[in-house]
XYZ file of N, CA and C in Angstrom:
219
model
N 0.808 -1.196 0.000
C 0.000 0.000 0.000
C 0.850 1.257 0.000
N 1.974 1.200 0.663
C 2.837 2.382 0.675
C 3.309 2.731 -0.733
N 3.644 1.732 -1.534
C 4.071 1.978 -2.915
C 2.930 2.575 -3.728
N 1.724 2.093 -3.531
C 0.569 2.641 -4.245
C 0.328 4.086 -3.845
N 0.393 4.358 -2.559
C 0.197 5.744 -2.098
C 1.264 6.673 -2.688
N 2.501 6.207 -2.726
C 3.588 7.032 -3.276
C 3.369 7.271 -4.767
N 2.988 6.229 -5.502
C 2.794 6.362 -6.943
C 1.608 7.259 -7.280
N 0.605 7.286 -6.399
C -0.612 8.054 -6.670
C -0.695 9.343 -5.855
N 0.403 9.727 -5.256
C 0.419 10.954 -4.457
C -0.093 12.122 -5.293
N -0.976 12.889 -4.728
C -1.525 14.046 -5.422
C -2.836 13.761 -6.142
N -3.233 12.497 -6.229
C -4.517 12.158 -6.846
C -5.607 12.336 -5.791
N -6.498 13.264 -5.985
C -7.507 13.504 -4.950
C -8.485 12.344 -4.782
N -8.624 11.501 -5.786
C -9.610 10.427 -5.715
C -9.052 9.132 -5.124
N -7.825 9.144 -4.605
C -7.233 7.913 -4.087
C -8.088 7.331 -2.971
N -8.534 8.125 -2.048
C -9.403 7.644 -0.984
C -8.702 6.732 -0.009
N -9.485 5.845 0.582
C -8.984 4.951 1.615
C -8.395 3.683 0.996
N -7.381 3.140 1.655
C -6.759 1.886 1.223
C -6.785 0.918 2.402
N -7.063 -0.350 2.108
C -7.162 -1.359 3.155
C -6.337 -2.579 2.751
N -5.574 -3.121 3.663
C -4.798 -4.335 3.418
C -5.400 -5.469 4.238
N -6.437 -6.077 3.679
C -7.126 -7.167 4.371
C -7.848 -8.017 3.325
N -7.933 -9.302 3.562
C -8.648 -10.180 2.650
C -10.141 -9.907 2.655
N -10.805 -10.207 1.545
C -12.243 -9.951 1.453
C -13.036 -10.744 2.476
N -12.554 -11.932 2.830
C -13.292 -12.748 3.784
C -13.339 -12.116 5.164
N -12.419 -11.200 5.456
C -12.378 -10.553 6.769
C -12.697 -9.062 6.700
N -12.806 -8.518 5.491
C -12.974 -7.068 5.362
C -14.334 -6.624 5.895
N -14.304 -5.631 6.749
C -15.526 -5.021 7.278
C -15.547 -3.564 6.823
N -16.588 -3.175 6.120
C -16.694 -1.794 5.681
C -16.759 -0.910 6.915
N -15.893 0.109 6.987
C -15.763 0.879 8.222
C -16.992 1.705 8.592
N -17.794 2.088 7.608
C -18.985 2.891 7.894
C -20.124 2.433 6.993
N -21.301 2.258 7.550
C -22.428 1.881 6.695
C -22.852 3.027 5.792
N -23.374 2.676 4.638
C -23.946 3.637 3.679
C -22.997 4.790 3.362
N -21.724 4.479 3.125
C -20.742 5.524 2.842
C -20.269 5.533 1.393
N -20.233 4.408 0.739
C -19.560 4.287 -0.545
C -20.540 4.340 -1.713
N -20.111 4.982 -2.794
C -20.897 5.031 -4.023
C -20.598 3.827 -4.910
N -19.409 3.270 -4.782
C -18.985 2.172 -5.645
C -18.078 1.217 -4.879
N -18.343 -0.064 -5.025
C -17.439 -1.111 -4.543
C -16.996 -1.865 -5.793
N -15.700 -1.853 -6.076
C -15.138 -2.494 -7.270
C -14.407 -3.751 -6.820
N -14.809 -4.899 -7.390
C -14.209 -6.183 -7.041
C -13.675 -6.795 -8.330
N -12.354 -7.020 -8.381
C -11.747 -7.486 -9.629
C -10.769 -8.618 -9.370
N -10.994 -9.749 -10.033
C -10.087 -10.892 -10.074
C -9.761 -11.491 -8.709
N -10.711 -11.491 -7.801
C -10.456 -12.057 -6.476
C -11.548 -13.005 -5.985
N -12.724 -12.944 -6.554
C -13.853 -13.689 -5.994
C -13.680 -15.199 -6.089
N -12.946 -15.672 -7.065
C -12.707 -17.107 -7.198
C -11.895 -17.697 -6.066
N -11.286 -16.853 -5.252
C -10.478 -17.315 -4.129
C -11.289 -17.442 -2.842
N -12.552 -17.049 -2.873
C -13.397 -17.105 -1.681
C -14.212 -18.397 -1.658
N -14.504 -18.868 -0.458
C -15.473 -19.946 -0.328
C -16.852 -19.382 -0.639
N -17.811 -20.248 -0.877
C -19.167 -19.776 -1.150
C -19.709 -18.933 0.005
N -19.500 -19.398 1.235
C -19.993 -18.654 2.399
C -19.328 -17.286 2.518
N -18.008 -17.220 2.296
C -17.300 -15.938 2.355
C -17.753 -15.011 1.231
N -18.030 -15.577 0.058
C -18.519 -14.812 -1.096
C -19.837 -14.120 -0.738
N -20.782 -14.881 -0.221
C -22.092 -14.334 0.138
C -21.957 -13.309 1.263
N -21.172 -13.624 2.271
C -20.996 -12.703 3.401
C -20.364 -11.390 2.955
N -19.372 -11.462 2.052
C -18.750 -10.230 1.561
C -19.767 -9.344 0.857
N -20.595 -9.924 -0.017
C -21.575 -9.114 -0.738
C -22.632 -8.530 0.185
N -22.971 -9.224 1.229
C -23.909 -8.642 2.211
C -23.271 -7.442 2.909
N -22.003 -7.581 3.288
C -21.319 -6.452 3.926
C -21.142 -5.303 2.934
N -20.831 -5.623 1.673
C -20.665 -4.587 0.654
C -21.968 -3.829 0.447
N -23.074 -4.553 0.380
C -24.372 -3.891 0.206
C -24.646 -2.924 1.362
N -24.320 -3.325 2.576
C -24.534 -2.454 3.734
C -23.615 -1.232 3.691
N -22.464 -1.354 3.019
C -21.535 -0.233 2.924
C -21.878 0.778 1.857
N -22.844 0.453 0.994
C -23.203 1.345 -0.114
C -24.213 2.405 0.291
N -24.060 3.571 -0.313
C -25.084 4.608 -0.220
C -26.275 4.184 -1.072
N -27.433 4.822 -0.876
C -28.548 4.542 -1.768
C -28.117 4.771 -3.224
N -28.506 3.885 -4.093
C -28.179 3.912 -5.515
C -26.697 3.622 -5.782
N -25.949 3.146 -4.778
C -24.570 2.748 -4.965
C -24.476 1.484 -5.798
N -23.301 1.214 -6.324
C -23.098 0.086 -7.221
C -21.986 -0.829 -6.739
N -22.149 -2.116 -7.015
C -21.076 -3.089 -6.861
C -20.709 -3.520 -8.266
N -19.447 -3.334 -8.633
C -18.964 -3.706 -9.963
C -18.056 -4.913 -9.797
N -18.350 -5.978 -10.571
C -17.580 -7.213 -10.509
C -16.924 -7.450 -11.861
N -15.616 -7.687 -11.838
C -14.879 -8.014 -13.058
C -14.096 -9.286 -12.778
N -14.463 -10.353 -13.451
C -13.808 -11.652 -13.282
C -13.580 -12.266 -14.648
N -12.583 -13.114 -14.759
C -12.278 -13.793 -16.014
C -12.827 -15.207 -16.053
N -13.278 -15.719 -14.933
C -13.749 -17.098 -14.863
C -15.230 -17.114 -14.592
């Protein structure tokens, strides 16, 4: 994360960064995010962790927020 922050220094849209697996990630505030982007990681979750993550993601979204999923499999 430090390398990403250094490379993107000065970008106002960088926002928050978290170093935690999706199976354990807890959105820090309910109804805060406009977009949750999930890319190339869902295949590594168990079915139960997959469902639990999306429930937590939904709770983290503002009204009319979006979850975007990009997977190759």
